Short mmCIF file of C-alpha atoms in Angstrom, two decimals:
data_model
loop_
_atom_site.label_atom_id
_atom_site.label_comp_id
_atom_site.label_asym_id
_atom_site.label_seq_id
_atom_site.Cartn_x
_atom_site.Cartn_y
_atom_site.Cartn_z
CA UNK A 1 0.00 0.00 0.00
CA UNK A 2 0.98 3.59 -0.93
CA UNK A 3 0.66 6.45 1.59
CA UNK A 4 0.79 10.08 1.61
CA UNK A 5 3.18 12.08 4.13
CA UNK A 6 2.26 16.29 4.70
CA UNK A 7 4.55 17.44 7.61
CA UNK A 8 3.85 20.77 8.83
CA UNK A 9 4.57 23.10 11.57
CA UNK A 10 2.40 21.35 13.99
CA UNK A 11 2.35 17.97 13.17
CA UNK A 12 3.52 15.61 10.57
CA UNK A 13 0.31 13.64 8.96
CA UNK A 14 0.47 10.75 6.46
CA UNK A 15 -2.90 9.32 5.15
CA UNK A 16 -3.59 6.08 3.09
CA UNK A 17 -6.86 4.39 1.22
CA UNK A 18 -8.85 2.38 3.79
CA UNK A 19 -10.79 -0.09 3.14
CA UNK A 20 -13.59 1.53 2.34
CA UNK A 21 -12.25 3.66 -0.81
CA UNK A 22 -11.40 6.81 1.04
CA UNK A 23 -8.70 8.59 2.51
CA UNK A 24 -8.26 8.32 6.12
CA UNK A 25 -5.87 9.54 8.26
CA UNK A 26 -2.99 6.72 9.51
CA UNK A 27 -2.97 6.94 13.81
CA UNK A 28 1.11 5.97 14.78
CA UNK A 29 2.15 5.44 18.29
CA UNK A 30 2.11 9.26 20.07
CA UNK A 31 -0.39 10.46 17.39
CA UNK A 32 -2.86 13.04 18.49
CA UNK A 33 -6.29 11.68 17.05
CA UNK A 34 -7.02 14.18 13.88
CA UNK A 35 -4.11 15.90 13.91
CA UNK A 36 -0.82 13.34 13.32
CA UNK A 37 2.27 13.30 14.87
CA UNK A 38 3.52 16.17 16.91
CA UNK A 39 6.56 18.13 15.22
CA UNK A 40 9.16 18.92 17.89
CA UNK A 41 9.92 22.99 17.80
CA UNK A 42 13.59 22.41 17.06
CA UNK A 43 13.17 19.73 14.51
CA UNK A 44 13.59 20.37 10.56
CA UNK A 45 11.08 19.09 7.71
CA UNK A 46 13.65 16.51 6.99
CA UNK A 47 14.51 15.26 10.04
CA UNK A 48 10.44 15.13 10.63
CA UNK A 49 9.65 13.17 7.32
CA UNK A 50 11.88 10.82 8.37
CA UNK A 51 11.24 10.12 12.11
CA UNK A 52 7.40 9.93 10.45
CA UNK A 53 8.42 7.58 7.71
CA UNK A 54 10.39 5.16 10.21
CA UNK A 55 7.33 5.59 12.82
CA UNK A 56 5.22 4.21 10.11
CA UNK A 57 7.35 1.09 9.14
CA UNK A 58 8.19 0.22 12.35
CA UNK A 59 4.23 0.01 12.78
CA UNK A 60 2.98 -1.14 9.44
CA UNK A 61 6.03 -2.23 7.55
CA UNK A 62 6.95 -0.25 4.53
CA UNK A 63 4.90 0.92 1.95
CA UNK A 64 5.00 0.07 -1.80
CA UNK A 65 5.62 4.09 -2.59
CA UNK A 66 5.48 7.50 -0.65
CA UNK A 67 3.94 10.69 -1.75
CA UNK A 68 5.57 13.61 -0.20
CA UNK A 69 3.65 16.93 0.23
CA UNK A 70 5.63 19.97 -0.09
CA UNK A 71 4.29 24.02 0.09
CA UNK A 72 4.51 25.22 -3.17
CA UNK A 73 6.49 28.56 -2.06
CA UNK A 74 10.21 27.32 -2.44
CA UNK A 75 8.42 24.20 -4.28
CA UNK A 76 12.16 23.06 -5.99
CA UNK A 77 14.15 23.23 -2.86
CA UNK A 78 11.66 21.42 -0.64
CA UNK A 79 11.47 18.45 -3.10
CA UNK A 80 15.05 18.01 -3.31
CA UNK A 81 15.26 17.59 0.40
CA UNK A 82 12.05 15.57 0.24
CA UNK A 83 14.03 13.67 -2.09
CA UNK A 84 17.47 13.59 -0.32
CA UNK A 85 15.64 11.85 2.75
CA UNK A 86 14.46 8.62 1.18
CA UNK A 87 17.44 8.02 -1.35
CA UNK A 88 19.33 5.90 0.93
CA UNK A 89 16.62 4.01 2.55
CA UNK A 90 16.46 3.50 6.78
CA UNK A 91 16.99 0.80 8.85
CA UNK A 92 13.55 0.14 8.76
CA UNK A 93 13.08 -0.16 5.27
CA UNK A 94 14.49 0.02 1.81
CA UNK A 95 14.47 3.13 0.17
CA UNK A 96 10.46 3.54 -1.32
CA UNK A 97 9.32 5.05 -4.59
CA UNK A 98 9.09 8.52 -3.99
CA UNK A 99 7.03 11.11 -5.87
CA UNK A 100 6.61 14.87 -4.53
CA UNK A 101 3.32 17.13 -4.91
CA UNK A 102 3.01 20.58 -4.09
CA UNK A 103 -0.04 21.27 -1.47
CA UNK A 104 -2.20 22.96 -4.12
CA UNK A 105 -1.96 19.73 -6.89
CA UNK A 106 -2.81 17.64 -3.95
CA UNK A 107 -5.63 19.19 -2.66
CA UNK A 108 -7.15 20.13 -6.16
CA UNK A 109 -6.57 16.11 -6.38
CA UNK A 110 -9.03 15.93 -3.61
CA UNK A 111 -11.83 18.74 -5.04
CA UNK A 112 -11.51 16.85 -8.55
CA UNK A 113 -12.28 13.29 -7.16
CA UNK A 114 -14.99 14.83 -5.64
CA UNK A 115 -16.71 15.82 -9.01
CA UNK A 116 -16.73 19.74 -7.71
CA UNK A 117 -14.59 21.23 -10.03
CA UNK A 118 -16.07 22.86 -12.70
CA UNK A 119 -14.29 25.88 -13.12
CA UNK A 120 -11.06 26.48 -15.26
CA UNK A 121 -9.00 28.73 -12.18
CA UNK A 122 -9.14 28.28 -8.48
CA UNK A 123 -7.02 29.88 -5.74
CA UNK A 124 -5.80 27.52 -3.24
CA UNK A 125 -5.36 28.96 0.30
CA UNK A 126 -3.30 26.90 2.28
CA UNK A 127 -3.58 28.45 5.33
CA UNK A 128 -1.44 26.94 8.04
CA UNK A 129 0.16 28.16 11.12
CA UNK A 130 3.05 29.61 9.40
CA UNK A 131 1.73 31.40 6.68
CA UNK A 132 -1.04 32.23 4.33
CA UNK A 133 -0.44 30.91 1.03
CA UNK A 134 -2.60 31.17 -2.00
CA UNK A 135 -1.62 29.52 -4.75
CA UNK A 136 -4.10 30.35 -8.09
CA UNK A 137 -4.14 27.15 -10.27
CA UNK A 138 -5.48 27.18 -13.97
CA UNK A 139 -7.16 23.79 -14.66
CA UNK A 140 -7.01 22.17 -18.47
CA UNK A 141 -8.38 18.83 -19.33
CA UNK A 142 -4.86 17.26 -19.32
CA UNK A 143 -3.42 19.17 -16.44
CA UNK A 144 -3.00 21.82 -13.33
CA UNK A 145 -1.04 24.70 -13.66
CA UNK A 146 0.43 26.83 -10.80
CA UNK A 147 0.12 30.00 -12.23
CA UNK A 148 0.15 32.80 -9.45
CA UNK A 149 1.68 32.15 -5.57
CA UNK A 150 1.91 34.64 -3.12
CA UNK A 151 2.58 34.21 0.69
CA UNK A 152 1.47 36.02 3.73
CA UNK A 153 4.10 34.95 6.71
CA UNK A 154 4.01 37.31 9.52
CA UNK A 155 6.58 37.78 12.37
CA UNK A 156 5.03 35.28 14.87
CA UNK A 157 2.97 32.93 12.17
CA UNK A 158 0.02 33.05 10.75
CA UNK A 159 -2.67 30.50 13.00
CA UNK A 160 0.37 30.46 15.37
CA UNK A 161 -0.11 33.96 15.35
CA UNK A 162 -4.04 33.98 15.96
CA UNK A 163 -3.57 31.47 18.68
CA UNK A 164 -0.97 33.89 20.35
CA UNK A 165 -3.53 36.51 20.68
CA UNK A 166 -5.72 34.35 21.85
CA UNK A 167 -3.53 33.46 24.81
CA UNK A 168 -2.31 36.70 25.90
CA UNK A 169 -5.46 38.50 25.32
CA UNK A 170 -7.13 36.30 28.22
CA UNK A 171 -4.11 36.90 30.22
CA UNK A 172 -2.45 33.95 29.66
CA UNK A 173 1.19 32.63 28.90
CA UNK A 174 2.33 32.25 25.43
CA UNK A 175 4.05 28.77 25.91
CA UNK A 176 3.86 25.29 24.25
CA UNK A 177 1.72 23.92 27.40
CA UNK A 178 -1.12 26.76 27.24
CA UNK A 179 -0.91 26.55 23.38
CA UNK A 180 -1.61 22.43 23.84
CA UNK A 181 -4.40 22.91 26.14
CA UNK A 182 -6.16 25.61 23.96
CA UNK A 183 -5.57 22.94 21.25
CA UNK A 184 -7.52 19.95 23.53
CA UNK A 185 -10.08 22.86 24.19
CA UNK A 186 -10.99 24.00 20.33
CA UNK A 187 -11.26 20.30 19.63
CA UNK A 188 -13.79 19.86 21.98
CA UNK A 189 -17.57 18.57 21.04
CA UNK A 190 -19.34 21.97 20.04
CA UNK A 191 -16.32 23.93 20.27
CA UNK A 192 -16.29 25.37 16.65
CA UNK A 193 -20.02 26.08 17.09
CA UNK A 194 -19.84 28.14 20.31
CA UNK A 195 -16.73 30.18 18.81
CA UNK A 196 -18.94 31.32 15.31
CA UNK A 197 -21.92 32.27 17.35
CA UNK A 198 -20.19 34.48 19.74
CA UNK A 199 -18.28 36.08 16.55
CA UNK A 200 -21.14 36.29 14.87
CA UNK A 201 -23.06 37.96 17.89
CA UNK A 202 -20.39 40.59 18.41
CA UNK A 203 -19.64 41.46 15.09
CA UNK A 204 -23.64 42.36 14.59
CA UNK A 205 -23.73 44.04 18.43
CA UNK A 206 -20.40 45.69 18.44
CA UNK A 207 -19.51 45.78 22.21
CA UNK A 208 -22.55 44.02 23.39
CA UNK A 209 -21.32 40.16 23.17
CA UNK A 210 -17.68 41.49 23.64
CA UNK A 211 -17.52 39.24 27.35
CA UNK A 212 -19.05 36.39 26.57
CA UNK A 213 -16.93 33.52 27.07
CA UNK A 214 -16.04 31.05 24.42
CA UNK A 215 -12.84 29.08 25.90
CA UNK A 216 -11.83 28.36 29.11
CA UNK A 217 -8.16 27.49 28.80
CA UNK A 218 -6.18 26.87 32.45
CA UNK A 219 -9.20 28.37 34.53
CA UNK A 220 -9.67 31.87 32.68
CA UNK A 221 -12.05 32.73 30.02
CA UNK A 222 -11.15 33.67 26.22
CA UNK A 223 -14.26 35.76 25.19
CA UNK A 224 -15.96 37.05 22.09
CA UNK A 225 -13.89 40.28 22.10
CA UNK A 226 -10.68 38.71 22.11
CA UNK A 227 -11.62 36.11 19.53
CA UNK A 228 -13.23 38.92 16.70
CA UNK A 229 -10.18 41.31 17.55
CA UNK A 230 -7.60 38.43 16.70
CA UNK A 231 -10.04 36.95 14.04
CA UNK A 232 -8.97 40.69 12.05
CA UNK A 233 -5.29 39.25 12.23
CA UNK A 234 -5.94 36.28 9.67
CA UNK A 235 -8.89 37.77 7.24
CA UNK A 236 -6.84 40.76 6.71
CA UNK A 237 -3.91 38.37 6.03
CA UNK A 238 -5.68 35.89 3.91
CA UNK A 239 -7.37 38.87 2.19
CA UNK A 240 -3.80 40.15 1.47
CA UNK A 241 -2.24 36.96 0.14
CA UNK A 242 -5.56 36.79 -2.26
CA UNK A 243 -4.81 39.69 -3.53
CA UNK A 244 -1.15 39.80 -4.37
CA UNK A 245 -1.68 35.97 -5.75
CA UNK A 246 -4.88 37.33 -8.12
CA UNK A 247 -2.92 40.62 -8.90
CA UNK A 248 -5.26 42.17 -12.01
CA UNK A 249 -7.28 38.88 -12.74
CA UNK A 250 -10.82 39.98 -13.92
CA UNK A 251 -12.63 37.42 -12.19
CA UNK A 252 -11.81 35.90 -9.07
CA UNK A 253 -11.98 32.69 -9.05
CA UNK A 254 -13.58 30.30 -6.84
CA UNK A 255 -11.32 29.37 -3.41
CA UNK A 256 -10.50 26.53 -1.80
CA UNK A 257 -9.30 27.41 1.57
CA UNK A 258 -7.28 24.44 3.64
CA UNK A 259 -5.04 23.86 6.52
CA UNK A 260 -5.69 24.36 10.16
CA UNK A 261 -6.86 27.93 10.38
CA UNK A 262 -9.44 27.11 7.90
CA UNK A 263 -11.09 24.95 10.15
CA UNK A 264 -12.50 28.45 11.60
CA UNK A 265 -15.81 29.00 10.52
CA UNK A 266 -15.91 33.04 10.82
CA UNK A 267 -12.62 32.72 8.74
CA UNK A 268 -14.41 30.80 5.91
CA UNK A 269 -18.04 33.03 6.50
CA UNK A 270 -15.64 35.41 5.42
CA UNK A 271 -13.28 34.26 2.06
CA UNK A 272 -17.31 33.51 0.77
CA UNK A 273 -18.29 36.77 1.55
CA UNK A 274 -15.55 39.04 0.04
CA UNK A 275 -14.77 36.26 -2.01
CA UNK A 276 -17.46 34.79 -3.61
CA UNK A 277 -16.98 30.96 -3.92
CA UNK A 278 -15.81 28.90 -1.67
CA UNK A 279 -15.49 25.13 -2.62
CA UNK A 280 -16.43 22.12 -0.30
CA UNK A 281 -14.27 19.53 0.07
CA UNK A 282 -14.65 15.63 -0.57
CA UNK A 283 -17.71 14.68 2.02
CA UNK A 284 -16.83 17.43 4.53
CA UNK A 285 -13.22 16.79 4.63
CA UNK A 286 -11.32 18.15 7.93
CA UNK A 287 -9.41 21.53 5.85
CA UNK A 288 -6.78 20.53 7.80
CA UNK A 289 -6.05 17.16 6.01
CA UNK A 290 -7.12 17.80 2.70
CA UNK A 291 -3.50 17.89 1.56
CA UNK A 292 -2.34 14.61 2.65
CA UNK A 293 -5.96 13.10 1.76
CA UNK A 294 -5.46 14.64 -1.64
CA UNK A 295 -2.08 12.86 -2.05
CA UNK A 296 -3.14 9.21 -0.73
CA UNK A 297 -5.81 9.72 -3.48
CA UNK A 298 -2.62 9.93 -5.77
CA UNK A 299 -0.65 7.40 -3.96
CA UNK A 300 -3.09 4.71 -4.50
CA UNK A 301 -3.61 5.88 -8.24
CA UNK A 302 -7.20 6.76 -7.47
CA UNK A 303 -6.35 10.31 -9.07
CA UNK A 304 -4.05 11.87 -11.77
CA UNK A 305 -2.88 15.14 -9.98
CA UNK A 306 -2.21 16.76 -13.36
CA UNK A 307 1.00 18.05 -12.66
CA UNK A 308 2.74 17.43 -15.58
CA UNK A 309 3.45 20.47 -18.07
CA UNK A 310 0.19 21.59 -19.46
CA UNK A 311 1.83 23.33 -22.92
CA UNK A 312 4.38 21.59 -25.59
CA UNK A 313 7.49 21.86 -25.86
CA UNK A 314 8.93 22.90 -28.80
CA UNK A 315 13.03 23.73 -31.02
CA UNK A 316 13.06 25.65 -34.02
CA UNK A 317 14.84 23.90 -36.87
CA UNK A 318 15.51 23.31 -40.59
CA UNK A 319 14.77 20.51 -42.86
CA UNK A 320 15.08 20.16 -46.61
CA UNK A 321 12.13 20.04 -48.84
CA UNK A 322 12.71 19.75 -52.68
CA UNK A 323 16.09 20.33 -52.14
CA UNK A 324 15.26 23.50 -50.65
CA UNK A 325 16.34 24.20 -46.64
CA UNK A 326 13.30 25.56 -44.77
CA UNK A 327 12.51 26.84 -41.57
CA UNK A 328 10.35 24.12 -39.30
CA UNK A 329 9.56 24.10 -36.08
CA UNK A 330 10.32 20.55 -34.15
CA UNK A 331 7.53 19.35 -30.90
CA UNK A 332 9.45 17.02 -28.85
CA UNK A 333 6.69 17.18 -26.04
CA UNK A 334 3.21 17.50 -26.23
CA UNK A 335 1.04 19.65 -23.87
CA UNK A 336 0.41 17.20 -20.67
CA UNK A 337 2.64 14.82 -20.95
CA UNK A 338 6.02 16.37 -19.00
CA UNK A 339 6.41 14.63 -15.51
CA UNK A 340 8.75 16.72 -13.14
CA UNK A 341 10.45 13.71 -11.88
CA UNK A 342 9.96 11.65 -14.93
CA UNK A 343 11.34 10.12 -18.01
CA UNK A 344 12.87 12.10 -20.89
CA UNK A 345 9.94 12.92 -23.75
CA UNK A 346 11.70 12.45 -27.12
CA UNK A 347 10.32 13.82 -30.18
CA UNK A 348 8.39 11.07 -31.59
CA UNK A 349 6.27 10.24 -35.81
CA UNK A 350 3.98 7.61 -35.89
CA UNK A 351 5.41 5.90 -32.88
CA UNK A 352 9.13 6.19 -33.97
CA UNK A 353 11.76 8.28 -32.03
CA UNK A 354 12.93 10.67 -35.07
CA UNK A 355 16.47 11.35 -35.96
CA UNK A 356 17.49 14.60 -36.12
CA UNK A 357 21.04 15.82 -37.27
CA UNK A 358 22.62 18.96 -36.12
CA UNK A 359 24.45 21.32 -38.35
CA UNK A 360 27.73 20.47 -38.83
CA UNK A 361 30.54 22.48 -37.76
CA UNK A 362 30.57 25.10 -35.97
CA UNK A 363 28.35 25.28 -33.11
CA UNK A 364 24.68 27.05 -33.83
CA UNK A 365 22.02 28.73 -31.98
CA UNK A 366 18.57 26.56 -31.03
CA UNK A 367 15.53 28.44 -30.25
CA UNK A 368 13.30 26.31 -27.67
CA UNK A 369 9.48 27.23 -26.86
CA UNK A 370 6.45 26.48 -25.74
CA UNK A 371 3.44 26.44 -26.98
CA UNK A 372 -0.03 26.67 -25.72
CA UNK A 373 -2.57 23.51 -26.05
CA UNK A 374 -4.44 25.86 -28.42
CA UNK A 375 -2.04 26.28 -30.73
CA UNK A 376 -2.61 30.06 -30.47
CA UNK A 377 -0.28 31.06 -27.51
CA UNK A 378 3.48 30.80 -28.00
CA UNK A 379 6.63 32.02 -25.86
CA UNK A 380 10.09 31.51 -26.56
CA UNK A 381 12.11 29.76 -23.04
CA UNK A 382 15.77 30.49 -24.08
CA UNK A 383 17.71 30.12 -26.97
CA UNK A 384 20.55 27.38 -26.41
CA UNK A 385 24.09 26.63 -28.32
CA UNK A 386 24.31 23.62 -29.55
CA UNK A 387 28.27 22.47 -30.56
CA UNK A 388 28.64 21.60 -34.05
CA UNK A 389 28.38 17.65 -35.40
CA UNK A 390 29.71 15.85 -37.29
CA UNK A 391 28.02 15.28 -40.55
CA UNK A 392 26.68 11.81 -40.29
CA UNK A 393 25.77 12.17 -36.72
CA UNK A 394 21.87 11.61 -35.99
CA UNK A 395 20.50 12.18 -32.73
CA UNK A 396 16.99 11.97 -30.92
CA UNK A 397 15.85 15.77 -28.98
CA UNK A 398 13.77 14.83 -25.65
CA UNK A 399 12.94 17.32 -23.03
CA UNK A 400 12.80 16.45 -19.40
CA UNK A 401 11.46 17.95 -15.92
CA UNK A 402 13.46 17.37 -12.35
CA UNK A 403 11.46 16.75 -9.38
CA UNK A 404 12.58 20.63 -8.61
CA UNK A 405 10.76 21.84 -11.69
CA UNK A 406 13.90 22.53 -13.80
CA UNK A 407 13.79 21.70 -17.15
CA UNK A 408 16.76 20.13 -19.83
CA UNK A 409 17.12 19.64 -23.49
CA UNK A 410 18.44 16.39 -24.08
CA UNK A 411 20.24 15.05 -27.28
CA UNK A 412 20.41 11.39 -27.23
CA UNK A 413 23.19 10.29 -29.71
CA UNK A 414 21.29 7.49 -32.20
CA UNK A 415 23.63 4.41 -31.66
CA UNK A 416 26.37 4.52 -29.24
CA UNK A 417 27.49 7.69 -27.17
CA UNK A 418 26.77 10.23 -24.10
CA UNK A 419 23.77 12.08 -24.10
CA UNK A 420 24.11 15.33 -23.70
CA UNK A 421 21.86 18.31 -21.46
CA UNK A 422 20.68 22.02 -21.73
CA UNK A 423 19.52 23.28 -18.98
CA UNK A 424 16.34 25.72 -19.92
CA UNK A 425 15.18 26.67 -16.09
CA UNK A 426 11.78 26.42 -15.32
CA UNK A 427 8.95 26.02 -18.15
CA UNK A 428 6.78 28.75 -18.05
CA UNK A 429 2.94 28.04 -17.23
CA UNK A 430 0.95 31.20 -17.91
CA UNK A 431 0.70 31.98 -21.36
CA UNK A 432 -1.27 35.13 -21.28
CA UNK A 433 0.35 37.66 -22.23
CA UNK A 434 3.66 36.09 -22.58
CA UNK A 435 6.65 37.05 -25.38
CA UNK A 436 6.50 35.21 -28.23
#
């Protein structure tokens, strides 16, 4: 079996398929039920992917293949240490199949399994204890595009931030124990209910409801007041983040708001107010796991995430026609069928790898570009020397995608030989308005 691993600030979650078809959250030894495994403060993501990888084959033995769930802010360094981490296997296990998915691919995963996606944009607010971050995602019918990203991380965190005020605004320590117990508190049959009435009550009676208790966290009360006044701290952050991610996009699209602060009710009254849309997730999914849910979805091969490139990939050439040279242009990928992570896409006729000579002698300039599924929308990625051949020398032109986005022209000598690779950076994914 396949699982899913999304470590956070908070806790480290991985989720599998139960028996049942759905995606259910995996309890380990020291798990806190619907949340995961507590992170320790001073512990990195890599050191907590693996302590949560080893925790899970020590319990289950290992799993055919692991899907790791990184933010997509910093998306390329994230999955190389994602990466790094399972490459020489643990004492537990051999090293598994990895693959790596940014948070917004796997929780779209989630919102397209559920048949709810019906749009062609959505922004995807991940909004976690560290940070807002909205990432806005154009959807084709081959794949998911992250075309916008902008992050909201203020000094103290985002939900770490709201929970902070919280705290001190009832007069109580900012620590890890008080931050637990307002934790066991909030989870708490009726909890969320209690905490959008009272909101709701003061914001329409300004002042009136301000006292009216809502926690009680180590003996004192946290009341209405306190809760609306450090409720402004993550709509005015999320609203930020929303806007800097949208920049001038006509319509806004509809949102799909995740992670733990999301869980708030008032939070997500609010994105559908000033917002418009706000999507549901599959069968009233907990925000908080929709990530890691979205990813076992993947992990089992219940879903196609749709991350591969969404446009083709393209070199400007020459061939002879008649005896006379003319300009052509060469499609070694088509749109949706890059992998980051995956095998090299050669440039392929009628199910043949084509051959493709290089001009001899000295070395020559090679436009490459990409092109949209339309056909309509072109922009040129970089031009690229290529050394000079020798005449007889054939070769087959791929393209390929590293788990950290980057892409590489490769020329595959036809016989024997070393292949040899252009790096072209990252592909771009929105078209509009691009150079061509």
């Amino acid at each position: 079996m396949a699982i899913a691993v999304d470590v956070g600030t908070r806790y480290a979650r991985i989720a599998r398929i139960g028996s049942d078809g759905t995606p259910e959250l995996v309890a380990l030894p020291g798990s806190v039920p619907g949340e995961g495994l507590p992170v320790e403060a001073v512990a990195g993501r890599s050191t907590t992917l693996h302590t949560a990888y080893t925790a899970y084959c020590n319990h289950f033995g290992a799993p055919d293949g692991v899907v790791v769930i990184v933010p997509q802010q910093d998306r390329a360094a994230h999955a190389r240490r994602a990466v790094a981490v399972f490459a020489e296997g643990h004492a537990a296990a051999p090293a598994p199949e990895v693959r790596v998915l940014s948070t917004p691919h796997a929780v779209l995963s989630l919102v397209r399994h559920a048949g709810t996606a019906t749009a062609g944009r959505y922004a995807v607010c991940d909004l976690g204890a560290t940070a807002a971050e909205v990432s806005l995602c154009a959807l084709t019918s081959q794949a998911v595009a992250v075309v916008g990203i902008a992050r909201h991380a203020p000094a103290g965190g985002y939900g770490a931030g709201f929970d902070a005020a919280l705290l001190t605004g009832a007069g109580l320590p900012d620590d890890a124990v008080t931050h637990r117990e307002l934790a066991a508190v909030r989870a708490g049959e009726g909890a969320a209910r209690r905490l959008d009435l009272a909101v709701s009550h003061a914001e329409r009676h300004p002042g009136r409801y301000d006292d009216t208790p809502v926690h009680k966290v180590a003996g004192r009360d946290i009341t209405a007041g306190v809760v609306s006044r450090a409720l402004g701290r993550l709509t005015a952050g999320a609203d930020r983040a929303l806007d800097e991610a949208l920049g001038g996009t006509r319509a806004a699209p509809p949102v799909v708001a995740v992670g733990g602060a999301a869980r708030l009710r008032p939070l997500d009254r609010h994105l559908a107010t000033r917002r418009g849309t706000v999507v549901g997730l599959l069968a009233g999914t907990d925000p908080a796991l929709a990530a890691v849910f979205g990813g076992a979805l993947v992990a089992a091969g219940a879903m196609d995430p749709g991350d591969r490139y969404p446009h083709a990939v393209c070199v400007a050439g020459h061939r002879t026609a008649g005896g006379e040279p003319r300009s052509d242009e060469l499609l070694i990928s088509p749109a949706g069928v890059l992998e980051p992570g995956g095998p090299v896409v050669f440039a392929e006729r009628a199910g043949h790898l084509l051959r493709v000579r290089t001009a001899p002698g000295s070395a020559r300039p090679v436009r490459v570009s990409v092109r949209a599924a339309c056909g309509r929308t072109t922009a040129v990625v970089r031009t690229l020397t290529v050394p000079g051949r020798a005449a007889g020398d054939r070769f087959h032109v791929g393209v390929r995608i590293d788990v950290d986005g980057t892409a590489r022209l490769v020329l595959e000598p036809v016989g024997f030989g070393t292949s040899t690779e252009f790096p072209l950076g990252t592909l771009p994914t929105d078209l509009e308005g691009a150079p061509s």
